[in-house]
Coordinates of C-alpha atoms in Angstrom, one line a residue:
Chain A
M1 CA 60.2 -6.5 -7.2
F2 CA 62.0 -8.9 -4.9
S3 CA 65.3 -8.5 -6.7
L4 CA 64.9 -4.7 -6.5
L5 CA 64.5 -5.0 -2.8
C6 CA 67.5 -7.2 -2.6
F7 CA 69.5 -4.7 -4.5
L8 CA 68.4 -1.9 -2.3
S9 CA 69.3 -3.8 0.9
L10 CA 72.8 -4.1 -0.4
Q11 CA 73.3 -0.4 0.2
K12 CA 76.2 0.2 2.5
S13 CA 75.1 0.3 6.1
I14 CA 74.9 3.7 7.8
L15 CA 77.8 2.7 10.0
E16 CA 80.2 2.0 7.1
R17 CA 79.3 5.2 5.4
V18 CA 80.0 7.1 8.7
R19 CA 83.3 5.3 9.1
E20 CA 84.3 6.1 5.5
A21 CA 83.4 9.7 5.8
V22 CA 85.4 9.9 9.1
E23 CA 88.4 8.2 7.7
G24 CA 88.3 10.2 4.4
K25 CA 88.5 7.1 2.3
S26 CA 85.3 7.5 0.3
N27 CA 85.6 7.8 -3.4
S28 CA 83.2 10.8 -3.6
I29 CA 82.4 10.8 -7.3
V30 CA 81.6 7.1 -7.4
M31 CA 79.6 7.5 -4.1
R32 CA 77.7 10.4 -5.6
L33 CA 76.8 8.5 -8.7
F34 CA 75.8 5.5 -6.7
G35 CA 73.8 7.6 -4.3
S36 CA 71.8 9.4 -7.0
S37 CA 71.0 6.2 -8.9
V38 CA 69.8 4.6 -5.6
S39 CA 67.7 7.7 -4.8
Y40 CA 66.1 7.5 -8.3
I41 CA 65.2 3.8 -7.8
R42 CA 63.9 4.5 -4.4
G43 CA 61.8 7.4 -5.8
C44 CA 60.4 4.9 -8.4
L45 CA 59.6 2.4 -5.6
F46 CA 57.7 5.0 -3.6
R47 CA 55.7 6.0 -6.7
V48 CA 54.7 2.4 -7.1
L49 CA 53.7 2.1 -3.4
S50 CA 51.7 5.3 -3.7
V51 CA 49.3 3.6 -6.1
G52 CA 47.8 2.0 -3.0
P53 CA 46.8 3.8 0.2
V54 CA 49.8 5.3 1.9
P55 CA 49.7 5.5 5.7
S56 CA 49.4 9.0 7.1
H57 CA 50.9 8.3 10.5
L58 CA 53.8 6.0 11.4
A59 CA 54.9 5.5 15.0
F60 CA 58.2 4.0 16.0
I61 CA 59.6 2.5 19.3
L62 CA 63.4 2.9 18.8
D63 CA 64.5 -0.3 20.5
G64 CA 68.0 -1.8 20.2
N65 CA 70.6 1.0 20.2
R66 CA 72.7 -0.4 23.1
R67 CA 72.5 -3.9 21.7
Y68 CA 73.7 -2.6 18.3
A69 CA 76.7 -0.9 20.0
R70 CA 77.6 -4.1 21.8
K71 CA 77.2 -6.2 18.6
W72 CA 79.6 -4.0 16.6
N73 CA 81.9 -3.2 19.5
L74 CA 81.3 0.5 19.2
G75 CA 82.2 2.8 22.0
E76 CA 80.0 4.0 24.8
G77 CA 77.1 6.0 23.4
M78 CA 77.9 5.2 19.8
G79 CA 74.8 3.0 19.6
H80 CA 72.6 6.1 20.2
R81 CA 74.5 8.1 17.5
A82 CA 74.0 5.3 15.0
G83 CA 70.3 5.3 16.1
F84 CA 70.1 9.0 15.5
L85 CA 71.4 8.7 12.0
S86 CA 69.0 5.9 11.4
L87 CA 66.2 8.1 12.6
M88 CA 67.1 10.9 10.1
T89 CA 67.2 8.3 7.3
I90 CA 63.8 6.8 8.2
M91 CA 62.2 10.2 8.6
K92 CA 63.5 11.1 5.1
Y93 CA 62.0 7.9 3.6
C94 CA 58.7 8.5 5.4
Y95 CA 58.3 12.0 4.2
Q96 CA 59.4 11.1 0.6
L97 CA 56.7 8.4 0.6
G98 CA 54.1 10.9 1.6
V99 CA 53.6 10.0 5.3
K100 CA 52.5 13.2 7.1
Y101 CA 53.0 12.3 10.8
V102 CA 55.9 10.4 12.3
T103 CA 56.0 9.7 16.0
I104 CA 58.9 8.4 18.0
Y105 CA 59.1 7.2 21.6
A106 CA 62.2 9.0 22.9
F107 CA 61.9 8.8 26.7
S108 CA 59.4 7.2 28.9
I109 CA 58.4 8.3 32.4
D110 CA 59.5 4.9 33.6
N111 CA 63.0 5.7 32.5
F112 CA 63.2 8.4 35.3
K113 CA 63.4 5.4 37.7
R114 CA 66.9 4.5 36.4
K115 CA 70.0 5.6 38.2
P116 CA 70.4 9.4 38.5
D117 CA 73.7 9.3 36.5
E118 CA 72.1 7.5 33.7
V119 CA 69.0 9.8 33.7
Q120 CA 71.3 12.8 33.6
A121 CA 73.3 11.3 30.8
V122 CA 70.1 10.7 28.8
M123 CA 68.9 14.3 29.5
D124 CA 72.2 15.6 28.2
L125 CA 72.0 13.4 25.2
M126 CA 68.4 14.6 24.5
L127 CA 69.5 18.2 24.8
E128 CA 72.3 17.5 22.3
K129 CA 69.8 15.7 20.0
I130 CA 67.3 18.5 20.1
E131 CA 69.9 21.0 19.1
G132 CA 71.3 18.6 16.6
L133 CA 67.8 18.2 15.1
L134 CA 67.5 21.9 14.7
K135 CA 70.8 21.9 12.9
E136 CA 69.5 19.3 10.5
E137 CA 67.9 22.2 8.7
R138 CA 68.2 20.5 5.4
I139 CA 65.7 17.9 6.1
I140 CA 63.4 20.2 8.2
K141 CA 63.4 22.9 5.5
Q142 CA 63.2 20.5 2.6
Y143 CA 60.1 18.7 3.9
G144 CA 58.6 21.5 5.9
V145 CA 58.7 19.6 9.2
R146 CA 57.0 20.8 12.3
V147 CA 58.4 19.3 15.6
E148 CA 56.0 18.7 18.5
F149 CA 57.1 17.4 21.9
V150 CA 54.4 15.2 23.3
G151 CA 54.3 14.2 27.0
N152 CA 54.4 15.5 30.5
L153 CA 57.0 18.2 29.8
K154 CA 56.9 19.5 33.4
L155 CA 58.9 16.4 34.4
L156 CA 61.8 17.3 32.3
S157 CA 64.8 19.3 33.5
D158 CA 64.6 23.0 32.7
A159 CA 67.3 23.0 30.1
V160 CA 65.7 20.3 28.1
R161 CA 62.2 21.8 28.4
V162 CA 63.4 25.2 27.3
A163 CA 65.2 23.6 24.3
A164 CA 62.1 21.6 23.4
E165 CA 59.9 24.7 23.5
K166 CA 62.4 26.6 21.4
A167 CA 62.4 23.8 18.8
M168 CA 58.6 23.8 18.7
R169 CA 58.5 27.6 18.2
A170 CA 61.1 27.5 15.5
T171 CA 59.3 25.0 13.5
A172 CA 55.7 26.1 14.2
V173 CA 55.2 27.7 10.8
N174 CA 55.8 24.4 8.9
S175 CA 52.9 22.1 8.2
R176 CA 53.7 19.8 5.4
A177 CA 55.1 17.1 7.7
I178 CA 54.9 16.7 11.5
L179 CA 57.4 14.9 13.8
L180 CA 56.1 14.1 17.2
I181 CA 58.7 13.2 19.8
A182 CA 57.3 11.5 22.9
V183 CA 59.4 12.6 25.9
A184 CA 58.4 12.1 29.6
Y185 CA 55.5 10.1 28.1
T186 CA 53.5 7.1 29.1
S187 CA 50.1 6.3 27.7
T188 CA 48.6 5.8 31.1
D189 CA 49.8 9.2 32.3
E190 CA 48.4 10.7 29.1
I191 CA 45.0 9.2 29.7
V192 CA 44.9 10.3 33.4
H193 CA 45.9 13.8 32.3
A194 CA 43.2 13.9 29.7
V195 CA 40.6 12.8 32.3
H196 CA 41.8 15.5 34.6
E197 CA 41.5 18.1 31.9
S198 CA 38.1 16.9 30.8
R199 CA 36.9 17.0 34.4
L200 CA 38.2 20.6 34.8
D201 CA 36.5 21.5 31.5
I202 CA 33.2 20.3 32.7
G203 CA 33.9 21.9 36.1
E204 CA 30.8 22.8 38.1
A205 CA 28.3 21.8 35.4
K206 CA 27.4 18.2 36.1
G207 CA 28.2 17.0 32.6
V208 CA 29.2 13.5 31.7
I209 CA 32.7 12.7 30.3
K210 CA 32.6 11.3 26.8
V211 CA 35.1 9.6 24.6
D212 CA 35.5 12.7 22.5
D213 CA 36.3 14.8 25.6
V214 CA 39.1 12.5 26.6
E215 CA 40.5 12.4 23.1
K216 CA 40.5 16.2 22.8
H217 CA 42.8 16.5 25.8
M218 CA 45.3 13.9 24.9
Y219 CA 48.9 15.1 24.3
M220 CA 48.7 13.2 21.0
G221 CA 45.5 15.1 20.1
V222 CA 47.5 17.0 17.5
A223 CA 47.7 14.0 15.2
P224 CA 45.3 11.3 14.0
D225 CA 45.7 7.7 15.3
P226 CA 48.8 5.9 13.9
D227 CA 48.3 3.6 11.0
I228 CA 51.3 1.5 11.7
L229 CA 53.3 1.1 15.0
V230 CA 56.8 -0.3 14.5
R231 CA 58.9 -1.7 17.3
T232 CA 62.4 -2.8 16.3
S233 CA 64.6 -5.6 17.7
G234 CA 61.8 -8.1 17.6
E235 CA 60.1 -7.2 20.9
T236 CA 56.3 -7.5 20.8
R237 CA 55.3 -5.1 23.6
L238 CA 53.8 -1.6 23.6
S239 CA 55.6 -0.6 26.9
N240 CA 52.9 1.9 27.7
F241 CA 53.1 3.7 24.4
L242 CA 50.0 5.0 22.5
L243 CA 47.7 2.4 24.1
W244 CA 44.6 4.4 23.3
Q245 CA 45.6 5.4 19.8
T246 CA 46.8 2.1 18.5
S247 CA 43.5 0.3 18.9
S248 CA 43.3 -0.4 15.1
S249 CA 46.9 0.1 14.1
L250 CA 49.0 -2.5 12.4
L251 CA 51.6 -3.7 14.8
Y252 CA 54.9 -4.6 13.2
S253 CA 58.0 -5.9 15.0
P254 CA 61.0 -6.6 12.7
R255 CA 63.9 -8.4 14.2
A256 CA 66.3 -5.7 13.1
L257 CA 67.8 -3.4 15.8
W258 CA 66.8 0.2 15.4
P259 CA 70.1 1.3 13.7
E260 CA 69.6 -1.6 11.3
M261 CA 66.1 -0.5 10.3
G262 CA 66.1 0.1 6.6
L263 CA 64.0 0.7 3.5
R264 CA 63.0 -2.9 3.2
H265 CA 61.3 -2.9 6.6
L266 CA 59.4 0.2 5.8
V267 CA 58.2 -1.2 2.5
W268 CA 57.1 -4.4 4.1
A269 CA 55.2 -2.5 6.8
V270 CA 53.5 -0.3 4.1
L271 CA 52.6 -3.4 2.0
N272 CA 51.0 -5.1 5.0
F273 CA 49.1 -1.9 5.8
Q274 CA 47.8 -1.8 2.2
R275 CA 46.6 -5.4 2.6
V276 CA 44.4 -4.7 5.6
Q277 CA 43.4 -1.1 4.9
P278 CA 40.3 -1.7 2.7
Y279 CA 38.8 -3.9 5.4
L280 CA 39.5 -1.3 8.1
E281 CA 38.1 1.5 5.9
R282 CA 34.9 -0.4 5.3
R283 CA 34.5 -1.0 9.1
R284 CA 35.2 2.6 9.9
K285 CA 32.5 3.7 7.4
K286 CA 30.0 1.3 8.9
L287 CA 30.6 2.7 12.4
M288 CA 30.1 6.3 11.3
Chain B
M1 CA 49.7 -32.9 33.0
S2 CA 46.4 -34.4 31.9
S3 CA 44.4 -33.0 29.2
L4 CA 41.4 -34.0 27.1
N5 CA 42.0 -35.2 23.5
P6 CA 43.6 -32.2 21.9
C7 CA 42.0 -32.6 18.6
R8 CA 38.5 -31.4 18.2
A9 CA 35.5 -33.8 17.9
A10 CA 35.0 -35.4 14.5
E11 CA 32.0 -33.2 13.7
T12 CA 34.1 -30.1 13.5
T13 CA 37.4 -31.2 12.0
T14 CA 37.9 -32.5 8.5
G15 CA 40.2 -35.2 9.7
E16 CA 43.4 -33.3 8.7
C17 CA 45.0 -33.7 12.0
P18 CA 45.6 -37.3 12.9
N19 CA 45.6 -37.9 16.7
V20 CA 49.1 -39.1 16.8
A21 CA 50.7 -36.1 15.2
C22 CA 48.7 -33.7 17.5
E23 CA 49.7 -35.6 20.6
N24 CA 53.3 -35.7 19.5
G25 CA 53.3 -31.9 19.1
V26 CA 51.7 -31.4 22.5
I27 CA 54.2 -33.7 24.2
R28 CA 57.1 -31.9 22.5
W29 CA 55.9 -28.5 23.8
Q30 CA 55.1 -29.8 27.2
R31 CA 58.7 -30.9 27.6
E32 CA 60.0 -27.5 26.5
L33 CA 57.7 -25.6 28.9
K34 CA 58.9 -24.9 32.3
Q35 CA 56.9 -24.3 35.5
E36 CA 58.2 -20.7 35.9
P37 CA 57.6 -18.1 34.7
M38 CA 54.0 -19.1 33.7
P39 CA 51.9 -16.1 32.8
K40 CA 49.3 -15.5 35.5
H41 CA 46.8 -13.8 33.1
V42 CA 46.4 -14.7 29.4
A43 CA 44.2 -12.6 27.1
L44 CA 42.9 -14.1 23.9
I45 CA 41.4 -12.5 20.8
M46 CA 39.6 -15.3 19.1
D47 CA 39.7 -14.2 15.4
G48 CA 39.1 -16.3 12.4
N49 CA 35.8 -18.3 12.9
G50 CA 34.2 -16.8 9.9
R51 CA 37.2 -17.3 7.6
W52 CA 37.6 -20.9 8.9
A53 CA 34.0 -21.6 7.9
K54 CA 34.3 -19.9 4.5
N55 CA 37.5 -22.0 3.7
R56 CA 35.5 -25.2 4.3
G57 CA 32.4 -24.0 2.5
I58 CA 30.2 -24.2 5.6
A59 CA 28.0 -21.6 7.3
V60 CA 29.6 -18.9 9.5
Q61 CA 27.5 -20.2 12.4
D62 CA 29.3 -23.5 12.2
G63 CA 32.6 -21.7 12.4
H64 CA 31.4 -19.9 15.6
K65 CA 30.3 -23.3 17.0
S66 CA 33.7 -24.8 16.4
G67 CA 35.3 -21.8 17.9
C68 CA 33.2 -22.3 21.1
I69 CA 34.2 -26.0 21.3
N70 CA 37.8 -25.0 20.9
L71 CA 37.6 -22.3 23.5
K72 CA 36.4 -24.9 26.1
Y73 CA 39.4 -27.1 25.3
L74 CA 41.7 -24.1 25.7
A75 CA 40.1 -23.3 29.0
Y76 CA 40.8 -26.9 30.2
S77 CA 44.4 -26.5 29.1
C78 CA 44.9 -23.2 30.8
S79 CA 43.4 -24.6 34.0
N80 CA 45.7 -27.6 33.9
L81 CA 48.8 -25.4 33.2
G82 CA 48.1 -23.3 36.3
I83 CA 47.2 -20.1 34.5
K84 CA 45.2 -18.0 37.0
M85 CA 43.1 -15.9 34.6
L86 CA 42.0 -16.1 31.0
T87 CA 40.2 -13.2 29.4
T88 CA 38.6 -13.8 26.0
Y89 CA 37.4 -11.2 23.5
A90 CA 34.0 -12.7 22.6
F91 CA 32.2 -9.7 21.2
S92 CA 33.3 -6.1 20.7
T93 CA 31.1 -3.0 20.5
E94 CA 32.0 -2.8 16.8
N95 CA 30.5 -6.3 16.3
W96 CA 27.0 -4.9 16.9
N97 CA 27.2 -3.7 13.3
R98 CA 27.2 -7.3 11.9
S99 CA 24.0 -8.7 10.4
N100 CA 21.1 -9.1 12.9
M101 CA 21.0 -12.8 12.2
E102 CA 24.7 -13.3 13.0
V103 CA 24.4 -11.2 16.2
A104 CA 21.3 -13.1 17.4
F105 CA 23.0 -16.4 16.6
L106 CA 26.1 -15.3 18.6
M107 CA 24.0 -14.3 21.6
T108 CA 22.4 -17.7 21.7
T109 CA 25.7 -19.4 21.3
F110 CA 27.1 -17.5 24.2
E111 CA 24.3 -18.5 26.4
E112 CA 24.8 -22.2 25.6
F113 CA 28.5 -21.8 25.9
I114 CA 28.4 -20.2 29.4
Q115 CA 26.0 -22.8 30.7
S116 CA 28.0 -25.7 29.4
L117 CA 31.3 -24.2 30.6
V118 CA 30.0 -23.7 34.0
E119 CA 28.5 -27.2 34.3
D120 CA 31.5 -29.0 32.9
L121 CA 34.4 -27.1 34.4
M122 CA 33.0 -26.2 37.8
A123 CA 33.0 -29.7 39.1
R124 CA 36.5 -30.7 37.9
H125 CA 38.3 -27.4 37.6
D126 CA 36.8 -25.1 40.2
I127 CA 36.5 -22.5 37.5
R128 CA 35.2 -19.0 38.3
F129 CA 33.3 -17.1 35.6
S130 CA 32.9 -13.4 35.0
A131 CA 31.7 -11.3 32.1
I132 CA 32.9 -7.7 31.4
G133 CA 31.5 -5.2 29.0
E134 CA 28.3 -3.2 28.4
K135 CA 26.0 -5.9 29.6
S136 CA 23.0 -3.6 29.4
R137 CA 23.1 -4.0 25.6
L138 CA 22.8 -7.7 25.8
P139 CA 19.5 -9.6 25.5
E140 CA 17.8 -10.3 28.8
S141 CA 18.2 -14.0 28.7
L142 CA 21.9 -13.7 28.2
Q143 CA 22.2 -11.2 31.0
S144 CA 20.4 -13.6 33.4
V145 CA 22.6 -16.6 32.3
I146 CA 25.7 -14.4 33.0
S147 CA 24.6 -13.3 36.4
R148 CA 23.6 -16.8 37.4
A149 CA 26.9 -18.2 36.3
E150 CA 28.8 -15.4 38.1
E151 CA 26.8 -16.0 41.3
M152 CA 27.3 -19.8 41.2
T153 CA 31.0 -19.6 40.7
R154 CA 31.9 -16.6 42.7
S155 CA 33.7 -18.4 45.5
N156 CA 35.6 -20.8 43.3
K157 CA 39.4 -20.6 43.5
G158 CA 40.5 -22.2 40.2
L159 CA 41.0 -20.6 36.7
H160 CA 39.1 -17.2 36.5
F161 CA 37.5 -17.3 33.1
V162 CA 36.5 -13.7 32.0
M163 CA 34.5 -13.2 28.9
A164 CA 34.4 -9.8 27.3
V165 CA 31.0 -9.3 25.6
S166 CA 30.0 -6.0 24.1
Y167 CA 33.3 -4.7 25.3
S168 CA 35.4 -1.7 24.1
G169 CA 38.8 -0.8 25.6
R170 CA 38.2 2.9 25.1
N171 CA 34.7 2.8 26.6
D172 CA 36.2 0.9 29.6
I173 CA 38.5 3.8 30.3
V174 CA 35.8 6.4 29.8
E175 CA 33.4 4.5 32.1
A176 CA 36.2 4.4 34.8
A177 CA 36.7 8.2 34.3
K178 CA 32.9 8.7 34.7
N179 CA 32.9 6.7 38.0
I180 CA 35.8 8.8 39.3
A181 CA 34.0 12.0 38.1
T182 CA 30.9 10.9 40.1
K183 CA 33.1 10.5 43.2
V184 CA 34.6 14.0 42.7
E185 CA 31.1 15.5 42.4
G186 CA 30.1 13.7 45.5
G187 CA 32.9 15.3 47.3
M188 CA 34.7 12.1 48.1
L189 CA 37.6 13.0 46.0
E190 CA 39.5 16.0 44.7
T191 CA 40.3 16.4 40.9
S192 CA 44.0 16.7 41.7
E193 CA 44.0 13.3 43.5
I194 CA 43.0 11.4 40.4
D195 CA 46.0 9.2 39.4
E196 CA 46.8 6.1 37.4
A197 CA 46.2 3.7 40.3
M198 CA 42.8 5.1 40.9
L199 CA 41.8 4.8 37.3
Q200 CA 43.1 1.3 37.1
Q201 CA 40.9 0.3 40.0
E202 CA 37.8 1.5 38.3
L203 CA 38.3 -0.5 35.1
M204 CA 36.1 -3.4 34.4
T205 CA 39.0 -5.9 34.6
N206 CA 39.2 -5.2 38.3
V207 CA 37.0 -8.2 38.9
G208 CA 40.0 -10.4 38.9
Q209 CA 43.1 -10.8 41.0
F210 CA 45.5 -10.0 38.2
P211 CA 43.8 -7.3 36.1
N212 CA 46.7 -6.9 33.6
P213 CA 47.4 -9.7 31.1
D214 CA 51.0 -11.0 30.9
L215 CA 50.4 -12.4 27.5
L216 CA 48.0 -11.5 24.7
I217 CA 47.4 -14.1 21.9
R218 CA 45.6 -13.2 18.7
T219 CA 44.8 -15.8 16.1
S220 CA 44.3 -15.6 12.4
G221 CA 47.4 -13.6 11.6
E222 CA 45.9 -10.1 12.1
L223 CA 48.3 -7.8 13.9
R224 CA 46.0 -5.4 15.7
L225 CA 44.5 -4.9 19.2
S226 CA 41.0 -4.0 17.9
N227 CA 40.0 -2.0 20.9
F228 CA 40.6 -4.8 23.4
L229 CA 42.0 -4.0 26.9
L230 CA 44.0 -1.0 25.8
W231 CA 45.1 0.3 29.2
Q232 CA 45.7 -3.1 30.6
L233 CA 48.0 -4.2 27.8
A234 CA 50.6 -1.6 28.7
N235 CA 53.4 -4.1 29.4
S236 CA 52.0 -7.3 28.0
Q237 CA 53.8 -9.5 25.6
F238 CA 51.9 -10.1 22.3
Y239 CA 51.9 -13.3 20.4
F240 CA 50.3 -13.3 17.0
A241 CA 49.4 -16.8 15.6
D242 CA 48.7 -17.4 11.9
K243 CA 46.2 -20.2 12.5
L244 CA 42.5 -19.4 12.5
F245 CA 40.9 -19.7 15.9
P246 CA 39.1 -23.1 15.5
D247 CA 42.5 -24.6 14.5
F248 CA 44.4 -23.0 17.4
G249 CA 44.8 -26.0 19.7
E250 CA 46.6 -27.0 22.8
E251 CA 49.9 -27.4 20.9
D252 CA 49.7 -23.8 19.6
L253 CA 48.9 -22.6 23.1
L254 CA 51.9 -24.3 24.5
E255 CA 54.0 -22.8 21.7
A256 CA 52.8 -19.3 22.6
L257 CA 53.6 -19.9 26.3
A258 CA 57.1 -21.2 25.4
S259 CA 57.7 -18.1 23.4
Y260 CA 56.5 -16.0 26.4
Q261 CA 58.9 -17.9 28.7
S262 CA 61.9 -17.5 26.4
R263 CA 61.3 -13.7 26.3
A264 CA 60.6 -13.5 30.0
S265 CA 63.9 -15.3 30.8
A266 CA 65.8 -13.0 28.4
G267 CA 64.6 -10.2 30.6
F268 CA 61.8 -7.8 30.0
E269 CA 64.1 -4.8 30.7
S270 CA 63.4 -2.6 27.7
D271 CA 66.5 -1.7 25.9
W272 CA 65.5 1.5 24.2
K273 CA 67.6 4.6 24.8

């Protein structure tokens, strides 16, 4: 098992593959053979993992894009592009493994406090990414992915909000796998919003707010609580992400930067999840 | 920096940790640790008492007793290091599902612990004690011990020791929401005025000067929050220690603080996007 993991981690990094494709130097037949044998081995690995419980919801904090760009002396903004490629790959692995929900932390409300130029640049990048995501029809169609934008969407610029709503409408029919993208999101804002809505629901009737009322009105109410929360680049903070929902989630912080996140990290996280899952399941049954 | 003997009393250890090795470890970490930035508020999930007892073939109750003794030593250390607030997760709402015997034992242990903590630390360390959680579910005797301890130490200016008993992070938030809802019904507030700052003020952790922990330490290698201080941990640093709680001594605490300081000096500016 260990040597298998070693072999898989020797896969060419995403960056090198991109570079080869761009420079037209790849030996395509060899690459194709190599690619398909790796896919087969990966499929076998996922079948082995599926013997144990497979997490149904994975959440990711995509930390480390800019550090990656600096580390490899890439141009301005290339770190984010490498990060986007990494996201597509990880999504593919998750859905192949049988994970139904994947959540990513794209943009926090705190980020609006950055300089206006930087905020505008990020908004433009997000618009480009949303449109890019819709173009990645291969993955979306193959896995039947539905895209949900989670957060205080009123805070976004009109262009981005319209594109987000378009993406949500375009993929609303899919239901095999769900991708939740947290934009203009902080957990504290989500909780306050849920309290607001519960209060308005109760309205004039002097009812009492309960845990279920609050949960019903969360932006993240469309998905169950995450089983694993992954934050790359070794940081061990939640940064106001899914505070309510990660109460009993496994917290995993690999040292790898987000564009370096690979299959081995995912496998490690799932194995750790499988180790604690029976205990958590027993506790959940006791509480019911 | 003075501290009591870092190794536990002979009745609780198996003699694995000779005094000299322990003290060397402490001295090494004390040299590495700087005065700034020291976290003002440290939160602690004290996991592993049961497993510690099982590993030694002794009763779970003895594991909890060792945990209590260790907690007192850690409170001394925190006070000496200048930490302003220490919140410990003693008993969660989920723990009510444990066996009646264990729950009753824990309640008695908490009573003894609070009384001895207040007696020992009040004189030398000017400690202030508070308890947060659904206190109405606790036995009467424990409730009165808690209110007496809170009363006695209310005006103390040293380390603020907060004990979370019968606490749930989610219930904390919902209770705060209920309090705000009552104010709205009473006409003191409009629904549209409810914001994050207002909710934060209504949370149970508002008893202290620094309601949000800077550092959360969880022992026994589990990587979860287990419904502890969910709102308050929004921007806290987490430190997960592999040692079981009765083995988590001053040396390990200093290591956790050193790790916090190295991250703090590297800058907390989040790099994503």
